[in-house]
Amino acid sequence: MNVPNSSGIAPPTLKAPAGACDCHMHIYDGDRFSPSRPESRMLSSARAEDYRLFQRRIGTSRVVVVQPAAYGTANEVTLDAVAQLGPQARGIAVVHPTVTDAELKRMADGGIRGIRFTQFDPKTAATTLDMIEPLAKRVAPLGWHVQIHLRADQIANAADLLQRLPGTVVFDHLGRLADGVADPAFAVIRRMLDKGNTWMKLSGAYMFDAPPRYAKAAPIAQAYIAAAPERMVWGSDWPHPTENEKPDDAVLFDLLSDWAPDPATRQRILVDNPAKLYGF
């Protein structure tokens, strides 16, 4: 099956269990929602109807829509996507400290379950590090989590801040560890995992290495899974906004067979853990 922003047409070898969740993807709909940050990456053929083709190919049924950088704090594109994708969808927003309590409630009613901070690329960052702690305190009573997308060096430098955040913390893309498990950021994340309030998204393998094996990502993913299998979730990162050459999403999904060979562990990662984190 041809899926926009994805190479290959074959289904994955790994069969997705019932209720499997893709916990990290983005929707871009420039025809209906103009980007608020045109300097950021803006993709086409990445609407909700395009993503449904992805679900049919890979076999997932639940999804978490993450606000893309191109829209900054204008979360309507994400709220609309959650509404289109229905009861099996949740969303992650991007907000500033000026956000009102009424707006947070409106977003909660619309399926938002967390807020994201991405300072990985300063050119496209809609938030700053000093916003993280006050906003974490604002959203913790809602049961929302804080999603962190930083470079490994930024994680290491912000260790004190990250470790004192209230509520639940979720790291994107295996923590973007530049030096694998030897990276100082890995030790920070491991300490946070051991505290019991931190989760990891097993996503973005192509940010570490080349297909089809993505070998450098494997020991990182395996180390996290060994440390806290009950707080691991999987994400596709479709439509792969960082990649000019789009990866084969079936190959990416099949990596879970190597990262988590035990079917019971994969069931946790794909079904049970997302249900707990996002409230499915």
XYZ file of C-alpha atoms in Angstrom:
280
model
C 0.000 0.000 0.000
C 1.305 3.437 -0.939
C 1.330 5.823 2.020
C 2.285 9.491 1.586
C 5.574 10.474 3.228
C 6.633 6.821 3.551
C 8.663 4.542 1.319
C 7.898 0.901 0.587
C 4.491 -0.682 0.131
C 4.691 -4.009 1.993
C 3.113 -4.485 5.417
C 5.404 -5.098 8.384
C 6.399 -8.634 9.292
C 5.434 -7.924 12.893
C 1.678 -8.105 13.399
C 0.358 -5.234 15.473
C -1.766 -6.420 18.415
C -5.316 -5.129 18.798
C -5.276 -1.624 20.214
C -1.677 -0.900 19.168
C -0.836 2.799 19.444
C 1.438 5.046 17.418
C 2.411 7.505 20.148
C 4.222 10.078 18.038
C 3.162 11.511 14.687
C 2.254 14.899 13.230
C -0.489 16.329 11.047
C 0.111 19.156 8.550
C -2.886 20.650 6.754
C -1.807 23.816 4.987
C -5.019 24.097 2.983
C -7.102 24.486 6.139
C -4.571 25.744 8.711
C -1.886 28.216 7.702
C 1.459 27.637 9.467
C 2.255 30.240 12.089
C 5.985 29.645 11.739
C 6.668 29.474 7.973
C 10.396 29.229 8.615
C 9.778 25.770 10.079
C 9.326 22.550 8.127
C 5.929 22.373 6.431
C 4.895 19.125 4.747
C 2.187 18.246 2.251
C 0.081 15.073 2.031
C 0.188 14.749 5.802
C -3.473 15.186 6.687
C -5.625 12.939 8.843
C -6.941 11.097 5.783
C -3.364 10.437 4.661
C -2.490 9.062 8.089
C -5.383 6.609 7.949
C -3.527 4.935 5.067
C -0.537 4.561 7.387
C -2.740 2.857 9.971
C -4.109 0.451 7.378
C -0.597 -0.496 6.284
C 1.034 -0.851 9.709
C -1.947 -2.169 11.659
C -2.110 0.385 14.483
C -5.490 1.710 15.608
C -4.716 4.267 18.329
C -2.685 7.417 17.764
C -1.167 10.418 19.534
C -0.990 13.559 17.383
C 1.944 15.787 18.365
C 1.814 19.489 17.534
C 4.361 20.183 14.744
C 6.884 23.015 14.891
C 5.454 24.723 11.799
C 2.323 25.677 13.759
C 4.020 26.980 16.898
C 1.429 27.416 19.642
C -1.536 27.470 17.222
C -2.869 24.064 18.233
C -6.042 24.043 16.112
C -4.475 21.762 13.490
C -3.742 19.159 16.178
C -7.133 19.503 17.894
C -8.849 19.140 14.522
C -6.806 16.017 13.725
C -7.711 14.439 17.074
C -11.383 15.143 16.359
C -11.109 13.652 12.872
C -9.299 10.527 14.070
C -11.893 10.002 16.777
C -12.020 8.339 20.203
C -8.838 6.375 19.487
C -6.797 9.596 19.198
C -5.136 11.896 21.717
C -3.011 15.019 21.273
C 0.079 16.816 22.557
C 0.030 20.621 22.419
C 2.616 23.401 22.509
C 1.783 26.358 24.756
C 3.333 29.420 26.338
C 2.999 30.477 30.010
C 0.385 33.032 28.912
C -2.090 30.239 28.125
C -5.304 30.629 30.127
C -6.858 28.009 32.360
C -9.939 28.122 30.130
C -7.822 27.328 27.075
C -6.143 24.426 28.860
C -9.573 23.056 29.770
C -10.765 23.437 26.178
C -7.746 21.508 24.964
C -8.228 18.814 27.613
C -11.824 18.421 26.445
C -10.452 18.118 22.903
C -8.191 15.201 23.762
C -4.920 16.931 24.656
C -2.975 14.957 27.276
C 0.397 16.733 27.426
C 2.560 19.638 26.284
C 5.771 19.421 24.295
C 8.995 21.375 24.604
C 11.342 21.049 21.649
C 14.530 23.088 21.725
C 16.490 20.627 19.601
C 16.654 23.112 16.729
C 16.750 26.710 17.997
C 15.605 27.997 14.593
C 12.251 26.234 14.910
C 11.791 26.310 18.700
C 8.465 27.801 19.781
C 9.322 27.562 23.494
C 12.307 28.151 25.751
C 13.850 26.113 28.537
C 12.704 28.544 31.210
C 9.072 27.861 30.261
C 9.264 24.166 31.121
C 9.035 24.233 34.925
C 6.229 26.784 35.352
C 4.139 25.122 32.666
C 4.789 21.666 34.132
C 3.317 22.952 37.394
C 0.301 24.359 35.506
C -0.580 21.132 33.701
C 0.245 18.550 36.376
C -3.154 18.998 38.110
C -4.817 18.192 34.763
C -3.050 14.839 34.695
C -1.080 15.971 31.637
C 2.557 15.119 31.105
C 5.507 17.145 29.848
C 7.125 15.884 26.657
C 10.801 16.746 26.180
C 12.659 16.929 22.865
C 16.185 18.179 23.506
C 19.634 17.344 22.212
C 21.644 15.066 24.455
C 23.942 17.915 25.504
C 20.896 20.020 26.407
C 19.512 17.172 28.528
C 22.804 16.831 30.390
C 23.038 20.583 30.960
C 19.422 20.798 32.157
C 19.629 17.730 34.402
C 18.703 19.569 37.618
C 15.688 21.211 35.987
C 14.431 17.997 34.404
C 14.834 15.953 37.566
C 12.760 18.334 39.698
C 9.799 18.590 37.309
C 6.462 17.610 38.860
C 4.207 15.006 37.332
C 5.076 12.780 34.401
C 7.942 13.417 31.964
C 8.174 11.798 28.524
C 11.334 11.916 26.401
C 11.173 11.889 22.612
C 13.201 9.852 20.148
C 15.345 7.751 22.505
C 16.714 10.928 24.079
C 18.651 11.846 20.917
C 21.804 10.379 22.472
C 24.755 11.478 20.354
C 27.109 8.909 21.914
C 24.701 6.088 22.642
C 24.512 4.697 26.158
C 27.904 6.273 26.905
C 26.363 9.720 26.501
C 26.059 11.704 29.769
C 22.394 12.293 28.935
C 21.740 8.555 29.185
C 22.724 8.606 32.862
C 20.348 11.528 33.466
C 17.463 9.737 31.769
C 18.207 6.484 33.571
C 18.076 8.253 36.938
C 14.722 9.724 35.959
C 13.429 6.355 34.769
C 14.426 4.839 38.077
C 12.329 7.453 39.923
C 9.220 6.028 38.276
C 7.679 9.164 36.740
C 9.564 9.188 33.419
C 8.680 7.533 30.118
C 10.543 7.053 26.827
C 9.330 7.122 23.235
C 10.971 4.393 21.189
C 11.042 6.438 18.007
C 13.337 8.189 15.550
C 15.746 5.336 14.829
C 16.810 7.094 11.629
C 18.188 9.951 13.704
C 20.958 7.577 14.814
C 21.877 5.385 11.855
C 21.014 4.204 8.347
C 18.414 1.634 7.248
C 17.535 -1.118 7.257
C 19.024 -2.179 10.606
C 19.458 1.201 12.284
C 22.068 -0.595 14.349
C 23.153 2.320 16.547
C 19.625 2.808 17.851
C 19.211 -0.806 18.971
C 21.406 -0.850 22.116
C 19.871 2.443 23.260
C 16.324 1.167 22.863
C 17.186 -2.163 24.464
C 18.770 -0.439 27.471
C 15.673 1.662 28.085
C 13.342 -1.316 27.678
C 15.413 -3.348 30.150
C 15.266 -0.492 32.664
C 11.543 0.300 32.551
C 9.455 -1.836 30.167
C 6.321 -0.569 31.891
C 7.047 3.008 30.763
C 8.081 2.528 27.132
C 5.877 3.556 24.190
C 6.445 3.389 20.436
C 6.087 6.140 17.848
C 6.473 6.292 14.072
C 7.301 10.019 13.743
C 5.256 9.997 10.511
C 5.431 12.047 8.250
C 9.102 12.147 9.208
C 9.605 15.932 9.019
C 13.374 15.726 9.538
C 13.895 13.355 6.590
C 14.130 14.339 2.926
C 14.245 10.672 1.945
C 11.288 9.125 3.728
C 11.925 5.822 5.565
C 9.993 2.592 5.160
C 7.538 2.599 8.054
C 7.129 -1.176 7.947
C 10.883 -1.544 8.504
C 10.735 0.913 11.407
C 7.844 -0.988 13.008
C 9.665 -4.293 12.604
C 12.586 -2.944 14.652
C 10.477 -3.713 17.716
C 11.059 -7.421 17.062
C 14.765 -6.848 17.754
C 14.369 -4.250 20.458
C 11.744 -6.237 22.403
C 11.837 -9.908 21.323
C 9.372 -10.946 24.026
C 5.748 -10.677 22.763
C 4.474 -9.779 26.224
C 6.871 -6.826 26.372
C 5.756 -5.647 22.932
C 2.146 -5.882 24.087
C 3.009 -3.537 26.946
C 4.853 -1.101 24.667
C 2.203 -0.999 21.950
C -1.050 -1.387 23.908
C -0.947 -1.386 27.710
C 1.530 1.433 28.340
C -0.087 3.919 25.903
C -3.497 3.147 27.382
C -2.189 4.182 30.793
C -0.197 7.227 29.648
C -2.817 8.719 27.338
C -6.014 7.455 28.925
C -7.354 5.191 26.207
